C-alpha positions as a Markdown table, in Angstrom:
| # | Residue | x | y | z |
|---|---|---|---|---|
| 1 | Unk | 0.0 | 0.0 | 0.0 |
| 2 | Unk | 1.2 | 3.5 | -0.7 |
| 3 | Unk | -0.2 | 6.5 | 1.3 |
| 4 | Unk | -1.9 | 9.2 | -0.7 |
| 5 | Unk | -0.7 | 12.8 | -0.5 |
| 6 | Unk | -2.5 | 14.5 | -3.4 |
| 7 | Unk | -0.2 | 17.5 | -3.5 |
| 8 | Unk | 2.9 | 15.3 | -3.8 |
| 9 | Unk | 1.6 | 13.2 | -6.7 |
| 10 | Unk | 1.5 | 9.8 | -4.8 |
| 11 | Unk | -1.2 | 7.1 | -5.6 |
| 12 | Unk | -2.5 | 4.1 | -3.8 |
| 13 | Unk | -1.5 | 0.5 | -4.4 |
| 14 | Unk | -2.2 | -3.0 | -3.1 |
| 15 | Unk | -0.3 | -4.4 | -0.2 |
| 16 | Unk | 1.5 | -7.5 | -1.4 |
| 17 | Unk | 4.2 | -8.3 | 1.2 |
| 18 | Unk | 4.9 | -8.2 | 4.8 |
| 19 | Unk | 7.3 | -5.2 | 4.6 |
| 20 | Unk | 6.8 | -2.6 | 1.9 |
| 21 | Unk | 8.8 | 0.5 | 1.2 |
| 22 | Unk | 6.8 | 3.5 | 0.4 |
| 23 | Unk | 6.7 | 7.4 | 0.7 |
| 24 | Unk | 7.0 | 10.6 | -1.3 |
| 25 | Unk | 9.5 | 13.4 | -1.7 |
| 26 | Unk | 8.4 | 17.0 | -2.0 |
| 27 | Unk | 8.6 | 16.8 | -5.8 |
| 28 | Unk | 6.3 | 13.9 | -5.9 |
| 29 | Unk | 8.9 | 11.1 | -6.2 |
| 30 | Unk | 8.9 | 8.1 | -4.0 |
| 31 | Unk | 11.3 | 8.0 | -1.0 |
| 32 | Unk | 12.1 | 5.2 | 1.4 |
| 33 | Unk | 9.6 | 4.3 | 4.1 |
| 34 | Unk | 8.6 | 1.1 | 5.9 |
| 35 | Unk | 5.1 | -0.1 | 6.7 |
| 36 | Unk | 4.1 | -3.0 | 8.9 |
| 37 | Unk | 0.5 | -4.0 | 8.5 |
| 38 | Unk | -1.6 | -6.5 | 10.4 |
| 39 | Unk | -4.8 | -7.3 | 8.5 |
| 40 | Unk | -7.2 | -10.2 | 8.0 |
| 41 | Unk | -6.8 | -11.8 | 4.6 |
| 42 | Unk | -9.0 | -10.3 | 1.9 |
| 43 | Unk | -10.6 | -7.9 | 4.4 |
| 44 | Unk | -10.3 | -4.3 | 3.1 |
| 45 | Unk | -9.2 | -1.7 | 5.8 |
| 46 | Unk | -9.4 | 2.1 | 5.7 |
| 47 | Unk | -6.9 | 4.6 | 6.9 |
| 48 | Unk | -8.7 | 7.4 | 8.5 |
| 49 | Unk | -7.9 | 11.0 | 7.7 |
| 50 | Unk | -4.4 | 11.9 | 8.7 |
| 51 | Unk | -3.8 | 15.7 | 8.9 |
| 52 | Unk | -0.5 | 17.4 | 9.6 |
| 53 | Unk | 1.0 | 20.9 | 8.9 |
| 54 | Unk | 4.6 | 21.8 | 9.2 |
| 55 | Unk | 8.0 | 21.5 | 7.8 |
| 56 | Unk | 11.0 | 19.4 | 8.6 |
| 57 | Unk | 11.4 | 15.7 | 9.3 |
| 58 | Unk | 8.4 | 13.8 | 10.3 |
| 59 | Unk | 8.7 | 10.4 | 12.1 |
| 60 | Unk | 5.8 | 8.7 | 13.7 |
| 61 | Unk | 4.5 | 5.3 | 14.7 |
| 62 | Unk | 0.8 | 4.4 | 14.4 |
| 63 | Unk | 0.1 | 1.2 | 16.3 |
| 64 | Unk | -2.6 | -1.3 | 15.7 |
| 65 | Unk | -4.7 | 0.1 | 18.5 |
| 66 | Unk | -4.8 | 3.5 | 16.9 |
| 67 | Unk | -2.3 | 5.2 | 19.4 |
| 68 | Unk | 0.5 | 7.3 | 18.0 |
| 69 | Unk | 4.0 | 7.7 | 19.1 |
| 70 | Unk | 5.8 | 10.6 | 17.4 |
| 71 | Unk | 9.0 | 12.5 | 17.3 |
| 72 | Unk | 9.3 | 16.3 | 17.2 |
| 73 | Unk | 10.4 | 18.0 | 14.1 |
| 74 | Unk | 13.6 | 20.1 | 13.9 |
| 75 | Unk | 11.5 | 23.3 | 14.2 |
| 76 | Unk | 9.7 | 22.0 | 17.3 |
| 77 | Unk | 6.3 | 21.4 | 15.7 |
| 78 | Unk | 4.4 | 18.3 | 16.3 |
| 79 | Unk | 4.9 | 15.6 | 13.7 |
| 80 | Unk | 2.5 | 12.8 | 14.9 |
| 81 | Unk | -0.4 | 11.9 | 12.7 |
| 82 | Unk | -3.5 | 10.9 | 14.6 |
| 83 | Unk | -5.6 | 8.1 | 13.0 |
| 84 | Unk | -9.1 | 7.6 | 14.1 |
| 85 | Unk | -9.7 | 3.9 | 13.4 |
| 86 | Unk | -9.0 | 1.0 | 11.1 |
| 87 | Unk | -5.9 | -1.1 | 10.6 |
| 88 | Unk | -3.0 | 1.2 | 11.1 |
| 89 | Unk | 0.4 | 1.8 | 9.5 |
| 90 | Unk | 3.8 | 2.5 | 11.0 |
| 91 | Unk | 5.0 | 5.2 | 8.6 |
| 92 | Unk | 8.4 | 6.7 | 8.6 |
| 93 | Unk | 8.4 | 9.5 | 6.0 |
| 94 | Unk | 10.7 | 12.5 | 5.1 |
| 95 | Unk | 8.9 | 15.6 | 3.7 |
| 96 | Unk | 10.1 | 18.9 | 2.6 |
| 97 | Unk | 6.8 | 20.7 | 2.7 |
| 98 | Unk | 3.3 | 20.6 | 4.1 |
| 99 | Unk | 1.7 | 17.1 | 4.4 |
| 100 | Unk | -1.8 | 17.2 | 3.2 |
| 101 | Unk | -4.7 | 15.0 | 4.4 |
| 102 | Unk | -4.8 | 11.3 | 3.7 |
| 103 | Unk | -8.5 | 10.3 | 3.6 |
| 104 | Unk | -10.3 | 7.0 | 3.4 |
| 105 | Unk | -7.5 | 5.1 | 1.6 |
| 106 | Unk | -8.4 | 1.4 | 1.1 |
| 107 | Unk | -5.9 | -1.4 | 1.1 |
| 108 | Unk | -6.4 | -5.0 | 0.1 |
| 109 | Unk | -4.2 | -7.8 | 1.4 |
| 110 | Unk | -2.8 | -10.1 | -1.4 |
| 111 | Unk | -4.4 | -13.5 | -0.5 |
| 112 | Unk | -1.2 | -15.3 | -1.6 |
| 113 | Unk | 0.8 | -14.0 | 1.3 |
| 114 | Unk | 0.1 | -13.6 | 5.0 |
| 115 | Unk | 0.7 | -10.1 | 6.3 |
| 116 | Unk | 2.3 | -11.3 | 9.5 |
| 117 | Unk | 4.4 | -14.3 | 8.6 |
| 118 | Unk | 4.9 | -14.3 | 4.9 |
| 119 | Unk | 3.3 | -17.8 | 4.7 |
| 120 | Unk | 0.2 | -18.8 | 2.8 |
| 121 | Unk | -3.0 | -17.5 | 4.4 |
| 122 | Unk | -5.0 | -19.9 | 6.6 |
| 123 | Unk | -8.6 | -20.1 | 5.6 |
| 124 | Unk | -10.3 | -22.9 | 7.5 |
| 125 | Unk | -12.4 | -25.3 | 5.5 |
| 126 | Unk | -14.8 | -27.6 | 7.4 |
| 127 | Unk | -16.4 | -30.6 | 5.7 |
| 128 | Unk | -18.3 | -33.7 | 6.6 |
| 129 | Unk | -16.7 | -36.5 | 4.6 |
| 130 | Unk | -17.6 | -40.2 | 4.0 |
| 131 | Unk | -15.2 | -43.1 | 3.6 |
| 132 | Unk | -14.4 | -44.4 | 0.2 |
| 133 | Unk | -16.7 | -47.3 | -0.8 |
| 134 | Unk | -14.7 | -50.6 | -1.2 |
| 135 | Unk | -15.1 | -53.2 | -3.9 |
| 136 | Unk | -15.9 | -56.8 | -3.0 |
| 137 | Unk | -16.3 | -59.9 | -5.0 |
| 138 | Unk | -18.5 | -62.7 | -3.6 |
| 139 | Unk | -17.0 | -66.0 | -4.7 |
| 140 | Unk | -19.8 | -68.5 | -4.2 |
| 141 | Unk | -19.6 | -72.3 | -4.2 |
| 142 | Unk | -22.3 | -73.7 | -6.6 |
| 143 | Unk | -21.2 | -77.3 | -6.5 |
| 144 | Unk | -23.7 | -80.1 | -6.4 |
| 145 | Unk | -23.1 | -80.8 | -2.8 |
| 146 | Unk | -24.9 | -77.5 | -1.9 |
| 147 | Unk | -28.2 | -79.1 | -2.9 |
| 148 | Unk | -27.5 | -82.9 | -2.9 |
| 149 | Unk | -30.1 | -85.0 | -1.0 |
| 150 | Unk | -29.5 | -85.6 | 1.9 |
| 151 | Unk | -26.0 | -84.2 | 2.5 |
| 152 | Unk | -26.9 | -80.8 | 1.0 |
| 153 | Unk | -29.8 | -80.2 | 3.4 |
| 154 | Unk | -29.2 | -78.8 | 6.9 |
| 155 | Unk | -30.8 | -77.6 | 10.0 |
| 156 | Unk | -30.7 | -73.9 | 8.9 |
| 157 | Unk | -32.5 | -72.4 | 12.0 |
| 158 | Unk | -31.0 | -74.7 | 14.7 |
| 159 | Unk | -34.5 | -76.1 | 15.3 |
| 160 | Unk | -34.9 | -79.8 | 14.8 |
| 161 | Unk | -38.7 | -79.4 | 14.6 |
| 162 | Unk | -38.6 | -77.4 | 11.4 |
| 163 | Unk | -37.9 | -78.8 | 7.9 |
| 164 | Unk | -34.3 | -78.7 | 6.7 |
| 165 | Unk | -33.5 | -76.6 | 3.6 |
| 166 | Unk | -30.6 | -76.7 | 1.1 |
| 167 | Unk | -27.3 | -75.0 | 1.9 |
| 168 | Unk | -27.7 | -73.1 | -1.3 |
| 169 | Unk | -31.1 | -71.8 | -0.1 |
| 170 | Unk | -29.4 | -70.5 | 3.1 |
| 171 | Unk | -26.5 | -69.1 | 1.1 |
| 172 | Unk | -28.8 | -67.1 | -1.2 |
| 173 | Unk | -30.9 | -65.7 | 1.7 |
| 174 | Unk | -27.7 | -64.7 | 3.5 |
| 175 | Unk | -26.2 | -63.0 | 0.5 |
| 176 | Unk | -29.6 | -61.3 | -0.1 |
| 177 | Unk | -29.5 | -59.9 | 3.4 |
| 178 | Unk | -25.9 | -58.7 | 3.2 |
| 179 | Unk | -26.2 | -57.0 | -0.2 |
| 180 | Unk | -29.4 | -55.2 | 0.9 |
| 181 | Unk | -27.9 | -54.1 | 4.2 |
| 182 | Unk | -24.6 | -52.9 | 2.8 |
| 183 | Unk | -25.8 | -51.8 | -0.7 |
| 184 | Unk | -24.6 | -48.2 | 0.0 |
| 185 | Unk | -21.4 | -48.9 | 1.7 |
| 186 | Unk | -19.9 | -51.8 | -0.3 |
| 187 | Unk | -19.7 | -52.2 | -4.1 |
| 188 | Unk | -20.5 | -55.9 | -4.7 |
| 189 | Unk | -19.9 | -58.3 | -7.5 |
| 190 | Unk | -20.3 | -62.0 | -7.6 |
| 191 | Unk | -18.8 | -65.1 | -9.2 |
| 192 | Unk | -19.8 | -68.7 | -9.2 |
| 193 | Unk | -17.7 | -71.8 | -9.1 |
| 194 | Unk | -18.4 | -73.8 | -11.0 |
| 195 | Unk | -20.3 | -71.8 | -13.6 |
| 196 | Unk | -24.0 | -72.2 | -14.5 |
| 197 | Unk | -23.0 | -74.5 | -17.4 |
| 198 | Unk | -21.3 | -77.1 | -15.2 |
| 199 | Unk | -22.9 | -80.6 | -15.2 |
| 200 | Unk | -23.2 | -83.5 | -12.8 |
| 201 | Unk | -20.5 | -85.6 | -14.5 |
| 202 | Unk | -17.2 | -87.1 | -13.5 |
| 203 | Unk | -15.1 | -85.3 | -16.1 |
| 204 | Unk | -14.1 | -81.7 | -16.9 |
| 205 | Unk | -17.7 | -80.7 | -17.6 |
| 206 | Unk | -18.1 | -80.5 | -13.8 |
| 207 | Unk | -15.4 | -77.9 | -13.5 |
| 208 | Unk | -16.5 | -75.2 | -15.9 |
| 209 | Unk | -16.0 | -71.7 | -14.7 |
| 210 | Unk | -16.6 | -68.5 | -16.7 |
| 211 | Unk | -13.5 | -66.6 | -17.7 |
| 212 | Unk | -15.3 | -63.4 | -16.8 |
| 213 | Unk | -17.2 | -63.0 | -13.6 |
| 214 | Unk | -21.0 | -63.4 | -13.7 |
| 215 | Unk | -21.7 | -60.0 | -12.0 |
| 216 | Unk | -19.0 | -57.3 | -12.2 |
| 217 | Unk | -18.5 | -55.0 | -9.2 |
| 218 | Unk | -20.6 | -51.9 | -9.4 |
| 219 | Unk | -22.2 | -49.3 | -7.0 |
| 220 | Unk | -25.6 | -50.2 | -5.5 |
| 221 | Unk | -25.4 | -53.6 | -7.2 |
| 222 | Unk | -27.7 | -55.7 | -5.0 |
| 223 | Unk | -30.3 | -56.3 | -7.7 |
| 224 | Unk | -27.7 | -57.5 | -10.2 |
| 225 | Unk | -26.1 | -59.8 | -7.7 |
| 226 | Unk | -29.4 | -61.4 | -6.6 |
| 227 | Unk | -30.7 | -61.8 | -10.2 |
| 228 | Unk | -27.4 | -63.1 | -11.5 |
| 229 | Unk | -27.0 | -66.1 | -9.2 |
| 230 | Unk | -29.3 | -69.2 | -8.9 |
| 231 | Unk | -32.4 | -68.4 | -6.8 |
| 232 | Unk | -32.9 | -69.7 | -3.3 |
| 233 | Unk | -35.1 | -72.7 | -4.3 |
| 234 | Unk | -33.0 | -73.8 | -7.2 |
| 235 | Unk | -32.0 | -77.5 | -6.7 |
| 236 | Unk | -30.7 | -78.0 | -10.2 |
| 237 | Unk | -27.2 | -76.7 | -9.6 |
| 238 | Unk | -24.4 | -79.1 | -10.3 |
| 239 | Unk | -20.6 | -79.5 | -10.5 |
| 240 | Unk | -17.4 | -80.0 | -8.7 |
| 241 | Unk | -15.4 | -77.5 | -6.5 |
| 242 | Unk | -13.1 | -75.5 | -8.8 |
| 243 | Unk | -12.3 | -72.9 | -6.2 |
| 244 | Unk | -9.0 | -72.0 | -7.8 |
| 245 | Unk | -10.7 | -71.0 | -11.0 |
| 246 | Unk | -13.5 | -69.1 | -9.3 |
| 247 | Unk | -11.0 | -67.1 | -7.3 |
| 248 | Unk | -8.8 | -66.5 | -10.3 |
| 249 | Unk | -11.7 | -64.9 | -12.3 |
| 250 | Unk | -12.7 | -62.8 | -9.3 |
| 251 | Unk | -9.2 | -61.7 | -8.7 |
| 252 | Unk | -8.6 | -60.8 | -12.3 |
| 253 | Unk | -11.7 | -58.6 | -12.3 |
| 254 | Unk | -10.7 | -56.8 | -9.1 |
| 255 | Unk | -7.3 | -56.1 | -10.6 |
| 256 | Unk | -8.9 | -54.1 | -13.3 |
| 257 | Unk | -10.4 | -51.7 | -10.7 |
| 258 | Unk | -8.8 | -48.7 | -9.1 |
| 259 | Unk | -6.1 | -50.0 | -6.7 |
| 260 | Unk | -6.6 | -46.8 | -4.6 |
| 261 | Unk | -10.0 | -48.1 | -3.6 |
| 262 | Unk | -9.9 | -51.1 | -1.2 |
| 263 | Unk | -10.6 | -54.4 | -2.8 |
| 264 | Unk | -11.5 | -57.8 | -1.2 |
| 265 | Unk | -12.9 | -61.3 | -1.9 |
| 266 | Unk | -15.3 | -63.2 | 0.2 |
| 267 | Unk | -15.2 | -67.0 | -0.4 |
| 268 | Unk | -18.1 | -69.1 | 0.7 |
| 269 | Unk | -17.7 | -72.9 | 0.3 |
| 270 | Unk | -18.8 | -76.2 | 1.7 |
| 271 | Unk | -16.0 | -78.3 | 0.4 |
| 272 | Unk | -12.3 | -78.8 | -0.4 |
| 273 | Unk | -10.9 | -77.4 | -3.7 |
| 274 | Unk | -10.5 | -79.8 | -6.6 |
| 275 | Unk | -10.8 | -79.6 | -10.4 |
| 276 | Unk | -7.0 | -79.0 | -10.8 |
| 277 | Unk | -6.3 | -77.5 | -14.2 |
| 278 | Unk | -5.1 | -80.1 | -16.6 |
| 279 | Unk | -5.5 | -83.0 | -14.2 |
| 280 | Unk | -6.9 | -86.3 | -15.3 |
| 281 | Unk | -7.3 | -87.9 | -18.8 |
| 282 | Unk | -10.2 | -89.7 | -20.5 |
| 283 | Unk | -10.8 | -92.9 | -18.6 |
| 284 | Unk | -9.1 | -91.7 | -15.5 |
| 285 | Unk | -10.4 | -88.4 | -14.1 |
| 286 | Unk | -9.7 | -89.3 | -10.5 |
| 287 | Unk | -6.8 | -86.8 | -10.3 |
| 288 | Unk | -9.2 | -84.1 | -11.3 |
| 289 | Unk | -11.6 | -84.7 | -8.4 |
| 290 | Unk | -9.8 | -86.7 | -5.7 |
| 291 | Unk | -6.7 | -84.5 | -5.3 |
| 292 | Unk | -6.8 | -81.3 | -3.3 |
| 293 | Unk | -5.8 | -78.2 | -5.2 |
| 294 | Unk | -3.0 | -76.7 | -3.1 |
| 295 | Unk | -2.3 | -74.0 | -5.7 |
| 296 | Unk | -5.3 | -72.2 | -4.3 |
| 297 | Unk | -3.2 | -71.2 | -1.3 |
| 298 | Unk | -0.5 | -69.6 | -3.4 |
| 299 | Unk | -3.1 | -67.7 | -5.4 |
| 300 | Unk | -4.8 | -66.3 | -2.3 |
| 301 | Unk | -1.5 | -65.5 | -0.5 |
| 302 | Unk | -0.1 | -63.6 | -3.6 |
| 303 | Unk | -3.4 | -61.7 | -3.9 |
| 304 | Unk | -2.9 | -60.4 | -0.4 |
| 305 | Unk | 0.9 | -59.9 | -0.2 |
| 306 | Unk | 1.5 | -58.7 | -3.8 |
| 307 | Unk | -1.8 | -56.9 | -4.6 |
| 308 | Unk | -3.2 | -56.0 | -1.2 |
| 309 | Unk | -6.4 | -57.9 | -1.9 |
| 310 | Unk | -7.5 | -59.9 | 1.1 |
| 311 | Unk | -9.7 | -63.0 | 1.0 |
| 312 | Unk | -12.3 | -63.7 | 3.8 |
| 313 | Unk | -13.0 | -67.4 | 4.1 |
| 314 | Unk | -16.4 | -68.8 | 5.2 |
| 315 | Unk | -17.0 | -72.5 | 5.5 |
| 316 | Unk | -20.5 | -74.0 | 5.4 |
| 317 | Unk | -20.9 | -76.7 | 8.1 |
| 318 | Unk | -17.3 | -77.7 | 7.7 |
| 319 | Unk | -16.4 | -80.8 | 9.8 |
| 320 | Unk | -12.9 | -81.1 | 11.4 |
| 321 | Unk | -12.2 | -84.6 | 9.9 |
| 322 | Unk | -10.2 | -86.3 | 7.3 |
| 323 | Unk | -12.0 | -87.5 | 4.1 |
| 324 | Unk | -12.0 | -91.1 | 3.0 |
| 325 | Unk | -9.8 | -92.4 | 0.3 |
| 326 | Unk | -12.5 | -93.1 | -2.3 |
| 327 | Unk | -13.5 | -91.8 | -5.7 |
| 328 | Unk | -16.5 | -89.8 | -4.4 |
| 329 | Unk | -15.6 | -86.4 | -5.8 |
| 330 | Unk | -14.1 | -85.1 | -2.5 |
| 331 | Unk | -10.2 | -84.8 | -2.4 |
| 332 | Unk | -8.9 | -87.9 | -0.6 |
| 333 | Unk | -7.3 | -87.9 | 2.8 |
| 334 | Unk | -8.0 | -84.2 | 3.2 |
| 335 | Unk | -9.2 | -82.3 | 6.2 |
| 336 | Unk | -11.2 | -79.5 | 4.7 |
| 337 | Unk | -11.4 | -77.7 | 8.1 |
| 338 | Unk | -7.6 | -77.5 | 8.3 |
| 339 | Unk | -7.3 | -76.4 | 4.7 |
| 340 | Unk | -9.8 | -73.5 | 5.2 |
| 341 | Unk | -8.0 | -72.5 | 8.4 |
| 342 | Unk | -4.8 | -72.3 | 6.4 |
| 343 | Unk | -6.5 | -70.4 | 3.5 |
| 344 | Unk | -7.9 | -67.8 | 5.9 |
| 345 | Unk | -4.4 | -67.1 | 7.2 |
| 346 | Unk | -3.1 | -66.9 | 3.6 |
| 347 | Unk | -5.8 | -64.5 | 2.7 |
| 348 | Unk | -4.8 | -61.9 | 5.3 |
| 349 | Unk | -8.2 | -61.6 | 7.0 |
| 350 | Unk | -8.4 | -64.5 | 9.5 |
| 351 | Unk | -11.1 | -64.5 | 12.2 |
| 352 | Unk | -10.1 | -63.2 | 15.5 |
| 353 | Unk | -10.0 | -66.6 | 17.2 |
| 354 | Unk | -7.1 | -68.5 | 18.7 |
| 355 | Unk | -8.0 | -71.7 | 16.9 |
| 356 | Unk | -10.6 | -71.2 | 14.2 |
| 357 | Unk | -9.3 | -68.8 | 11.6 |
| 358 | Unk | -12.0 | -69.1 | 9.1 |
| 359 | Unk | -15.7 | -68.4 | 9.7 |
| 360 | Unk | -17.4 | -71.8 | 10.1 |
| 361 | Unk | -21.2 | -71.7 | 10.0 |
| 362 | Unk | -23.1 | -74.6 | 11.4 |
| 363 | Unk | -26.5 | -73.1 | 10.3 |
| 364 | Unk | -28.0 | -70.1 | 8.5 |
| 365 | Unk | -28.0 | -68.0 | 11.7 |
| 366 | Unk | -24.2 | -68.3 | 12.0 |
| 367 | Unk | -23.7 | -67.8 | 8.3 |
| 368 | Unk | -25.5 | -64.5 | 8.4 |
| 369 | Unk | -23.5 | -63.5 | 11.5 |
| 370 | Unk | -20.3 | -64.3 | 9.7 |
| 371 | Unk | -21.1 | -62.4 | 6.5 |
| 372 | Unk | -22.4 | -59.4 | 8.6 |
| 373 | Unk | -19.1 | -59.3 | 10.6 |
| 374 | Unk | -17.0 | -59.6 | 7.4 |
| 375 | Unk | -19.0 | -56.8 | 5.6 |
| 376 | Unk | -18.5 | -54.5 | 8.6 |
| 377 | Unk | -14.8 | -55.3 | 8.7 |
| 378 | Unk | -14.5 | -54.6 | 4.9 |
| 379 | Unk | -16.1 | -51.2 | 5.1 |
| 380 | Unk | -13.3 | -48.7 | 4.5 |
| 381 | Unk | -11.9 | -46.3 | 7.0 |
| 382 | Unk | -10.1 | -44.3 | 4.2 |
| 383 | Unk | -11.5 | -40.9 | 3.6 |
| 384 | Unk | -10.5 | -39.2 | 0.4 |
| 385 | Unk | -9.7 | -35.4 | 0.3 |
| 386 | Unk | -10.5 | -33.5 | -2.8 |
| 387 | Unk | -8.0 | -30.7 | -2.2 |
| 388 | Unk | -4.8 | -31.0 | -0.3 |
| 389 | Unk | -4.5 | -28.8 | 2.8 |
| 390 | Unk | -1.7 | -26.2 | 2.7 |
| 391 | Unk | -0.9 | -27.0 | 6.4 |
| 392 | Unk | -1.5 | -30.8 | 6.6 |
| 393 | Unk | -0.1 | -31.0 | 10.2 |
| 394 | Unk | -3.0 | -28.8 | 11.4 |
| 395 | Unk | -5.8 | -30.9 | 10.1 |
| 396 | Unk | -8.4 | -31.9 | 12.7 |
| 397 | Unk | -10.6 | -35.0 | 12.5 |
| 398 | Unk | -13.7 | -35.5 | 14.6 |
| 399 | Unk | -16.0 | -38.6 | 14.7 |
| 400 | Unk | -19.3 | -38.2 | 16.4 |
| 401 | Unk | -18.2 | -34.8 | 17.6 |
| 402 | Unk | -15.1 | -36.2 | 19.4 |
| 403 | Unk | -11.6 | -35.1 | 18.1 |
| 404 | Unk | -9.4 | -38.0 | 16.9 |
| 405 | Unk | -5.7 | -37.6 | 17.5 |
| 406 | Unk | -3.2 | -37.8 | 14.6 |
| 407 | Unk | -0.9 | -40.8 | 15.1 |
| 408 | Unk | 2.2 | -42.3 | 13.5 |
| 409 | Unk | 1.3 | -46.0 | 13.0 |
| 410 | Unk | -2.2 | -47.0 | 12.0 |
| 411 | Unk | -1.4 | -50.7 | 12.7 |
| 412 | Unk | -1.0 | -50.2 | 16.5 |
| 413 | Unk | -2.5 | -46.9 | 17.4 |
| 414 | Unk | -6.0 | -45.4 | 17.7 |
| 415 | Unk | -6.3 | -42.2 | 15.7 |
| 416 | Unk | -5.8 | -41.2 | 12.1 |
| 417 | Unk | -3.0 | -40.9 | 9.6 |
| 418 | Unk | -2.4 | -39.6 | 6.1 |
| 419 | Unk | -2.4 | -42.6 | 3.8 |
| 420 | Unk | 0.6 | -41.0 | 2.1 |
| 421 | Unk | 2.6 | -39.6 | 5.0 |
| 422 | Unk | 5.1 | -37.9 | 2.6 |
| 423 | Unk | 2.3 | -36.5 | 0.4 |
| 424 | Unk | 0.3 | -36.1 | -1.6 |
| 425 | Unk | -2.1 | -35.5 | 1.3 |
| 426 | Unk | -5.1 | -36.6 | -0.6 |
| 427 | Unk | -6.6 | -39.1 | 1.9 |
| 428 | Unk | -6.7 | -39.9 | 5.6 |
| 429 | Unk | -7.3 | -43.3 | 7.3 |
| 430 | Unk | -8.8 | -43.8 | 10.7 |
| 431 | Unk | -7.2 | -46.5 | 12.8 |
| 432 | Unk | -8.1 | -48.8 | 15.6 |
| 433 | Unk | -11.1 | -47.8 | 17.7 |
| 434 | Unk | -11.4 | -44.6 | 15.6 |
| 435 | Unk | -12.0 | -46.8 | 12.6 |
| 436 | Unk | -14.7 | -48.7 | 14.5 |
| 437 | Unk | -16.4 | -45.5 | 15.5 |
| 438 | Unk | -16.3 | -44.3 | 11.9 |
| 439 | Unk | -18.1 | -47.5 | 10.7 |
| 440 | Unk | -20.9 | -46.8 | 13.2 |
| 441 | Unk | -21.2 | -43.0 | 12.5 |
| 442 | Unk | -20.4 | -43.5 | 8.8 |
| 443 | Unk | -18.9 | -40.0 | 8.4 |
| 444 | Unk | -16.3 | -37.7 | 9.9 |
| 445 | Unk | -16.0 | -34.0 | 10.3 |
| 446 | Unk | -12.7 | -32.7 | 9.0 |
| 447 | Unk | -11.2 | -29.2 | 9.4 |
| 448 | Unk | -8.5 | -28.2 | 6.9 |
| 449 | Unk | -6.2 | -25.3 | 7.4 |
| 450 | Unk | -4.3 | -23.0 | 5.0 |
| 451 | Unk | -6.4 | -23.8 | 2.0 |
| 452 | Unk | -6.0 | -20.8 | -0.4 |
| 453 | Unk | -9.2 | -18.9 | -0.9 |
């Protein structure tokens, strides 16, 4: 800003820095002066009329409160200007003649520079933000054992007095409940193993799996999921247990999606994986069905460790026993319970239990509880930020009106972190109990500082 003295030919300007040299000589040329201004960003302020008559050297200080400390001129006359309000200036000016009035001069603070520190200004932006919606593939066992009579029927409601229903019936009803309840908070897709074209044969026709998933992941996808899989009362489903192929198709689909958005698989199965690719020959297909597919574990482990895609594992009435060594379509000498326990650990999302690491449901009630717990766990605690804050260390996060502390390690602390601690600061993640609270409240209040206006 430059003070205005009409008789000296000075004009006003906009304040653009913390310290600015200004002033006028008697012939209208600028001379050296220093101004220190304290002002609120983008708030215009007015210098009230300053009036002074006299000759000689004028030196004065106008403070922010409007008081003035001045020095006497060489001829003894008073040299102190007396402002009457507004944000004030600390002028030091040398004049050779009479100083005329300075009236209603307006100054604007450049919003790119703070007037007190030289740093970017600190506008506070408050926003209520929701977590990013994760992508989840449901990988569903559609093998013949899910409806076979009598093994495929179970006591779904833990009431021996009511009729049994098929395991597939319970699976469908449970999936229906989950995709309805979490339709807004999880983007679902689904894949079947084997596919709908699989047959009840002891050859590769029982192991058919679509190369592309039946229902791709999409927002609010409940109707597509429920219409794309066999209905609850369908008892015509057939086939083996090509779990590896079902997971492969689901994983390949998830890999096409944005890796910045959390991705996961949820495996529901009632048997041990078979249908090893390339196993068996015409006349001897026993290796195709009677040998456990151990490659499934490597596939699931790599999905977690290399791609960050976990697999939740749910067993449907899985018994802790070793299978017989017979050609019955079940891998010989295999403990499915043990294999699913191992697979859950490989998948990176084991159940919090000292012994049972997969979710083993003995009935439909437990099956629903398992899927409900998994869906809640899968809900993301990552909150994207549209515009990076200029002062990321000053960001405040509140959940349910309670401030959450910023922490260093999300794996062991309760609070929040930036997902990219070295920047860009385009997302935060809530950790521990704060993450749990976010899943209940479903949103967080975030205050960002130093966002340029």
